[in-house]
Tab-separated table of C-alpha atoms in Angstrom:
chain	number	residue	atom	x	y	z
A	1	UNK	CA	0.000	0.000	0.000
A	2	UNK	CA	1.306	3.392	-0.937
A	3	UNK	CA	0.637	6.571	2.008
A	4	UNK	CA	1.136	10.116	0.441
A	5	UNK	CA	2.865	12.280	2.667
A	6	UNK	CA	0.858	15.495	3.330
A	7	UNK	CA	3.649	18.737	3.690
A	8	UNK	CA	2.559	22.294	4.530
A	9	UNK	CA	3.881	25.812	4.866
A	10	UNK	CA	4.549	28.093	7.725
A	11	UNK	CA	2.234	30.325	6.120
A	12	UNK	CA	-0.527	27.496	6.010
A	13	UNK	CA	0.292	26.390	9.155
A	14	UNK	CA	-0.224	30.097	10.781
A	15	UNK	CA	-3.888	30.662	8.591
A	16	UNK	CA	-4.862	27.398	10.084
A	17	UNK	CA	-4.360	28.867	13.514
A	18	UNK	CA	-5.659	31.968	12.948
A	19	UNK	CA	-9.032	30.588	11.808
A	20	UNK	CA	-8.908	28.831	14.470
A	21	UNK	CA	-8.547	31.754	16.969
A	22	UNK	CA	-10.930	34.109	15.175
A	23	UNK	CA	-13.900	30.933	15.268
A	24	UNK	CA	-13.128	30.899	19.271
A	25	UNK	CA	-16.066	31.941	21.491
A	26	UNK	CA	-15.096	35.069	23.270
A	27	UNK	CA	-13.443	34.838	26.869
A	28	UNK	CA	-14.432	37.036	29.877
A	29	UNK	CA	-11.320	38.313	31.557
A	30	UNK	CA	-11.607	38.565	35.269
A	31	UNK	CA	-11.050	42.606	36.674
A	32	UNK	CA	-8.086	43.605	38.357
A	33	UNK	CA	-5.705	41.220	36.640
A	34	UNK	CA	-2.895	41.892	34.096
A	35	UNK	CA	-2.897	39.744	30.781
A	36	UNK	CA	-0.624	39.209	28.365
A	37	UNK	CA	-1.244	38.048	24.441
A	38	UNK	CA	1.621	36.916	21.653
A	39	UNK	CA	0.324	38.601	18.481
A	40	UNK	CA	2.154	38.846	15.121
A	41	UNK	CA	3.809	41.839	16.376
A	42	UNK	CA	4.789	40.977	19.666
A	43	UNK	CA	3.002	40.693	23.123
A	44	UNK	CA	-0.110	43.128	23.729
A	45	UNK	CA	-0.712	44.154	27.572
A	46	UNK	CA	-4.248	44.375	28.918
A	47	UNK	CA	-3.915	45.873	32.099
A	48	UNK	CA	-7.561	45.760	33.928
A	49	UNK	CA	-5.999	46.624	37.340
A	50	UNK	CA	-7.593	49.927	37.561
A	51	UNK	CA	-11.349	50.332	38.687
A	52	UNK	CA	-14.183	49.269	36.676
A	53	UNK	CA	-16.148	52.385	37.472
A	54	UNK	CA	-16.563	55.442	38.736
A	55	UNK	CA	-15.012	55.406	42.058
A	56	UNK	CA	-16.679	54.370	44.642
A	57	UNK	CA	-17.098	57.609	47.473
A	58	UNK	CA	-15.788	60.677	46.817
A	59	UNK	CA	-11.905	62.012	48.583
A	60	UNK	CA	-10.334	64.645	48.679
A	61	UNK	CA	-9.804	68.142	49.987
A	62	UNK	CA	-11.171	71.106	48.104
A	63	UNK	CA	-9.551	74.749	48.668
A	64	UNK	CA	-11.325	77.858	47.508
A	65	UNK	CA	-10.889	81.824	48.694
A	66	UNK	CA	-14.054	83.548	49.089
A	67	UNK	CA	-17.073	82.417	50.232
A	68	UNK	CA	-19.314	82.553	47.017
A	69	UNK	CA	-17.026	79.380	45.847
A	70	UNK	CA	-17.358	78.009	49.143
A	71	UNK	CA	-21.189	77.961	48.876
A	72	UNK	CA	-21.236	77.172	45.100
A	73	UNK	CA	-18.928	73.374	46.045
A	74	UNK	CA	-20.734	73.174	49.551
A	75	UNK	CA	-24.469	72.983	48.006
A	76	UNK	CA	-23.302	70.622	45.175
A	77	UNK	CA	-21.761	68.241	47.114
A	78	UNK	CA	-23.265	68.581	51.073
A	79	UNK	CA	-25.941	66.616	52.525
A	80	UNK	CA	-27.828	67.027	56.231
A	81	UNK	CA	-25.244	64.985	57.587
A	82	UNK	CA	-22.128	67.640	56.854
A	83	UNK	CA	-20.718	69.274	59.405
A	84	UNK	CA	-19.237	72.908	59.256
A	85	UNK	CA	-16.327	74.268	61.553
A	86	UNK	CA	-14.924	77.888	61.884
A	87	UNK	CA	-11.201	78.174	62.998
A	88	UNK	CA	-10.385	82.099	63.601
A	89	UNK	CA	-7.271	81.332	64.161
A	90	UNK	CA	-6.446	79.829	60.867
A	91	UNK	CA	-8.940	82.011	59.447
A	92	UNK	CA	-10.337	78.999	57.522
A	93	UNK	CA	-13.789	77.414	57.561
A	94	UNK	CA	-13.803	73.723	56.924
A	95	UNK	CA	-16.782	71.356	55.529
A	96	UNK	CA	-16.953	67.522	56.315
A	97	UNK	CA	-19.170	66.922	53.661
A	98	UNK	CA	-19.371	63.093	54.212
A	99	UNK	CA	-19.371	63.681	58.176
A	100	UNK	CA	-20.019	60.887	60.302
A	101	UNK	CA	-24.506	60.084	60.797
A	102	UNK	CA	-26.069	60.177	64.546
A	103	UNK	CA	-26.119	55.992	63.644
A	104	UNK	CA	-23.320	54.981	61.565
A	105	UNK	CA	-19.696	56.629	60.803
A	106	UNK	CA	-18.408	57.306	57.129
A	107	UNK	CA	-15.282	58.108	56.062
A	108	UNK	CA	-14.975	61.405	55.998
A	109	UNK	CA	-12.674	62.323	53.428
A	110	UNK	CA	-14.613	64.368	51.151
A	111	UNK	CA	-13.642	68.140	52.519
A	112	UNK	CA	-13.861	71.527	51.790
A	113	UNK	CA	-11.952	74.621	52.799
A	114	UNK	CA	-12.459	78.220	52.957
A	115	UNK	CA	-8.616	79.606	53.836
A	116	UNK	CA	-8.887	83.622	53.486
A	117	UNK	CA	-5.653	85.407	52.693
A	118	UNK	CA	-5.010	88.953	53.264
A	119	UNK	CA	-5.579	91.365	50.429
A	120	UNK	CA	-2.262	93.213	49.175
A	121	UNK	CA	-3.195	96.522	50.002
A	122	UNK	CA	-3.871	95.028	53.574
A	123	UNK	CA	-0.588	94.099	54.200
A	124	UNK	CA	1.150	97.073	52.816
A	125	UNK	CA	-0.916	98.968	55.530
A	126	UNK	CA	-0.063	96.404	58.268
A	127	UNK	CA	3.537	96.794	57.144
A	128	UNK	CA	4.227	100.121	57.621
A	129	UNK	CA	1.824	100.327	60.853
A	130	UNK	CA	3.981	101.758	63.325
A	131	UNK	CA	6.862	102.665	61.526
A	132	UNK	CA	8.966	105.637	60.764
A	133	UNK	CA	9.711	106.992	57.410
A	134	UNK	CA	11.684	110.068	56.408
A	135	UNK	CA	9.585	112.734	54.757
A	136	UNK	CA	9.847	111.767	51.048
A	137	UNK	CA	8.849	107.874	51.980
A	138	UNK	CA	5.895	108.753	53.809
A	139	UNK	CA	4.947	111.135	50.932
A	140	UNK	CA	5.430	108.633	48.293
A	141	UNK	CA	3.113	106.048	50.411
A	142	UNK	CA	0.199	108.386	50.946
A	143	UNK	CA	0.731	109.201	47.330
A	144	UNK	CA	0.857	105.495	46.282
A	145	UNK	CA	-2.731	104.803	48.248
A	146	UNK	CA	-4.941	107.900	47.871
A	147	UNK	CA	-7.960	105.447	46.674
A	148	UNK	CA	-7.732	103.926	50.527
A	149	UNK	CA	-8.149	107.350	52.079
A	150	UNK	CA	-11.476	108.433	52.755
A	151	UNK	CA	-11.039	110.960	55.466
A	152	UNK	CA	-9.896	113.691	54.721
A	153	UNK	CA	-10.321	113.058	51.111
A	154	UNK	CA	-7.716	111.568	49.021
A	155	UNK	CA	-7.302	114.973	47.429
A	156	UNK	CA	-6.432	116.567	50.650
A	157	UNK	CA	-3.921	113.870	51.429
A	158	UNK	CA	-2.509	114.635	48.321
A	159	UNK	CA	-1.663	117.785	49.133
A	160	UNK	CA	-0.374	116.833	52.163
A	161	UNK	CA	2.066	114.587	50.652
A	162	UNK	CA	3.289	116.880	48.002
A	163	UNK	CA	3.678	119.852	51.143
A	164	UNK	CA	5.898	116.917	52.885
A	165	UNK	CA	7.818	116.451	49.713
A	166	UNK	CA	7.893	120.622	48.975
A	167	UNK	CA	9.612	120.713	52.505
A	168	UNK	CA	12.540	118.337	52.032
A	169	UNK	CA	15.309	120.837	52.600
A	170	UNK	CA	13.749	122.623	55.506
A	171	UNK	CA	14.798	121.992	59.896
A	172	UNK	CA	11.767	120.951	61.806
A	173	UNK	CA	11.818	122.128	65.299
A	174	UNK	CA	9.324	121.647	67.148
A	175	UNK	CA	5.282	120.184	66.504
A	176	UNK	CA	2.344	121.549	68.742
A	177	UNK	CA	-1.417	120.328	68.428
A	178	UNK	CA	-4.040	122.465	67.051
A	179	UNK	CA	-7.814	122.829	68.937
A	180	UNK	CA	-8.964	121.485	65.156
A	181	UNK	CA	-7.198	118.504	65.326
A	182	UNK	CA	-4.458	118.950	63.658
A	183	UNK	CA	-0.687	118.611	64.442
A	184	UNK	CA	1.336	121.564	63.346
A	185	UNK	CA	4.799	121.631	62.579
A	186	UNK	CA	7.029	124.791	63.034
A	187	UNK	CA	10.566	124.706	60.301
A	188	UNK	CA	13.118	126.535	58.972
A	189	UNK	CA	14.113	127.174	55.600
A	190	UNK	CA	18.018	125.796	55.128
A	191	UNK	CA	20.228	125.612	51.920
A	192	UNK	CA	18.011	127.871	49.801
A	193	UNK	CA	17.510	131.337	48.908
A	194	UNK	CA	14.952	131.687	51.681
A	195	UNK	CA	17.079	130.201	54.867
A	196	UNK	CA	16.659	131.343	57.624
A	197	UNK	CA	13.021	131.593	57.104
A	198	UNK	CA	10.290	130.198	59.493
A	199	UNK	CA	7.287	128.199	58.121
A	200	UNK	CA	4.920	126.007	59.397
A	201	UNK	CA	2.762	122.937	58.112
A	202	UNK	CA	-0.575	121.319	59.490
A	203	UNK	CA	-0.866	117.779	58.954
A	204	UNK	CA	-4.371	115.616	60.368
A	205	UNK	CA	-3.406	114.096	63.522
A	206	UNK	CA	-6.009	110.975	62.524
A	207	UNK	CA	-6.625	110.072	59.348
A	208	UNK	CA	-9.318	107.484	58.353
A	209	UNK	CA	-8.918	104.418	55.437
A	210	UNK	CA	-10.969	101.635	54.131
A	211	UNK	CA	-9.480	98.708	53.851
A	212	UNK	CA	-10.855	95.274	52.729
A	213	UNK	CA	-8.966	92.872	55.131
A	214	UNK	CA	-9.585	89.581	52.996
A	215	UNK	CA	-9.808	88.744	49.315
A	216	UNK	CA	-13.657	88.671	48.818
A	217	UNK	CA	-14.900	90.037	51.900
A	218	UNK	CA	-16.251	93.522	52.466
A	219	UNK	CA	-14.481	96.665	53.648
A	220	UNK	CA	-13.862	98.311	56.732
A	221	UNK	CA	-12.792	101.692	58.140
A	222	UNK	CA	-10.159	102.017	60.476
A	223	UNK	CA	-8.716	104.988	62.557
A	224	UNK	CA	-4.660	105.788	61.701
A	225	UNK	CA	-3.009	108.268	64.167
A	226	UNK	CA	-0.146	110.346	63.114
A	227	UNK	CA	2.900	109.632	64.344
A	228	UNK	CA	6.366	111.932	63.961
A	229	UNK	CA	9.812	112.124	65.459
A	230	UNK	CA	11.952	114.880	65.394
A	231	UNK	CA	15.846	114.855	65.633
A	232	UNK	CA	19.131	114.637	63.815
A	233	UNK	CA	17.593	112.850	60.924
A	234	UNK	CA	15.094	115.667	60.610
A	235	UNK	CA	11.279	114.888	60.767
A	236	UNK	CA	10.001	111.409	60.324
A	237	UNK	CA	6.490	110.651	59.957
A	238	UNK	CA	4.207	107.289	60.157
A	239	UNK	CA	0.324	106.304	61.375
A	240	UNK	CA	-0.769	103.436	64.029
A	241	UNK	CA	-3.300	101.820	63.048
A	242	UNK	CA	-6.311	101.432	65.564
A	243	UNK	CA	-7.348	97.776	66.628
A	244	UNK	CA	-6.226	96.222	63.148
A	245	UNK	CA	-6.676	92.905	64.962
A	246	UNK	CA	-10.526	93.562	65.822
A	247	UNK	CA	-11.017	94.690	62.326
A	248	UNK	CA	-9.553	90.955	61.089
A	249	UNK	CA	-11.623	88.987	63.769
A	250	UNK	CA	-14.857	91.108	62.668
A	251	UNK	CA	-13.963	90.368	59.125
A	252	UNK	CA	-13.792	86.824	59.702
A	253	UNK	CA	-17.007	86.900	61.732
A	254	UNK	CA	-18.704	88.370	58.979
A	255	UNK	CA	-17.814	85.808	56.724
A	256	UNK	CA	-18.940	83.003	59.169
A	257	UNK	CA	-22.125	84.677	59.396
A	258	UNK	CA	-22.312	84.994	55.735
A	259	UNK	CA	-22.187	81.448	55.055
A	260	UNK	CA	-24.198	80.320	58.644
A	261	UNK	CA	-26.803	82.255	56.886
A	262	UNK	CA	-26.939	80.438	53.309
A	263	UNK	CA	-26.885	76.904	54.762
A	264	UNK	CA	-28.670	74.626	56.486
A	265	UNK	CA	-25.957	72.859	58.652
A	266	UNK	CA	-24.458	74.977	61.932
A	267	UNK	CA	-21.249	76.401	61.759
A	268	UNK	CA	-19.358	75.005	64.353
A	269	UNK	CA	-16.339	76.545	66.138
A	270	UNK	CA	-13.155	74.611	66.117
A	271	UNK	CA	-11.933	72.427	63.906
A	272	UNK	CA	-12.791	68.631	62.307
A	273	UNK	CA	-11.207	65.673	63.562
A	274	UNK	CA	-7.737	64.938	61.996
């Protein structure tokens, strides 16, 4: 008996397998494993470590600055179980927005957080509170924040500041108060065609500004009181401010009481659990 011997190519071999693979019922791979696959091309990764969904609870810590944002991200995300705490020391206002219930914990880890910062022309103020600057410096400051004055006007001030900077080359010698207020300053004229010539100059001995304390908050008044030294580097001049501190608590306050007012959920005083 004679047997032919049946012989066939690589080629064949490989469309032989290939049917083969494409006429397979589909398999289910199993979530949260790694698989690897030999294709004509070289191995293909299917990485199906990462979740299946969307996540399953919300984390995280949210930051905004004002307390429009804060109330925008509070009443998306808040239920009747978030709590609310005020910390005036940090000057922030924290949500727990997944907050423990009366009869069961959660996790706590979705959070939100007012933190206020100081507006720049607040600090400039706070900078120079209490300090003293030689004639020109204290002009140049008044000059650089006339829209802050309010009393007297910023036009006045002006011309306060450019009577400071007229009198540059003059010898203060003495300062007396005036029944109006004011603080007068007696001088005389030196190194010009007029020394030896007396003069004097009336500044405010209180001026009053309006700062806005936080970025997004409202403004406030406060009270600055002249302050001057003279001696052997001539007259310098500066302002204390009045109660700055008070005028940053009530800011805060108000801002507590803003938000206490648009929610549901007490603001608390203190701070969340860690």
């Amino acid at each position: 008996m004679t047997y032919t011997e049946l012989s066939s190519t690589n080629g064949e071999a490989q469309t032989i397998v290939d049917t083969a693979l494409r006429s397979a019922p589909p398999a289910e791979l199993e979530q949260g494993k790694v698989y690897a696959f030999h294709t004509p091309t070289g191995v293909h990764k299917v990485d199906l470590t990462g979740p299946a969904t969307a996540p399953e609870r919300k984390i995280g810590t949210t930051t905004v600055r004002d307390a429009d944002s804060f109330r925008a991200y509070f009443d998306k995300h808040a239920d009747t179980d978030s709590e609310v705490y005020a910390d005036a020391d940090r000057l922030t206002i924290t949500a727990v927005l997944d907050a423990h219930q009366a009869d069961a914990p959660r996790f706590a880890s979705h959070v939100l957080k007012l933190s206020l910062r100081e507006t720049d022309t607040w600090k400039q103020w706070a900078a120079r509170d209490g300090k003293l600057m030689d004639q020109e410096t204290f002009a140049e400051f008044l000059e650089d924040h006339l829209p802050e004055l309010l009393e007297p006007t910023a036009a006045d001030m002006l011309e306060i500041a450019q009577s400071f900077q007229a009198t540059s080359k003059v010898e203060f010698q003495s300062a007396s108060r005036l029944a109006s207020g004011q603080r007068q300053f007696q001088y005389v004229e030196t190194g010009t065609t007029k020394a030896g010539q007396k003069g004097q100059l009336a500044v405010p001995e209180t001026f009053t500004i309006g700062l806005v304390p936080f970025e997004g908050s409202e403004g406030y008044r406060l009270t600055a009181r002249l302050r001057y030294r003279i001696g052997q580097n001539g007259l310098q001049l500066g302002y204390k401010l009045e109660r700055p501190d008070e005028v940053r608590r009530t800011a805060f306050a108000d801002v507590v009481n803003r938000i206490d007012g648009d929610i549901e959920q007490p603001v608390m005083n203190g701070t969340p659990a860690a």
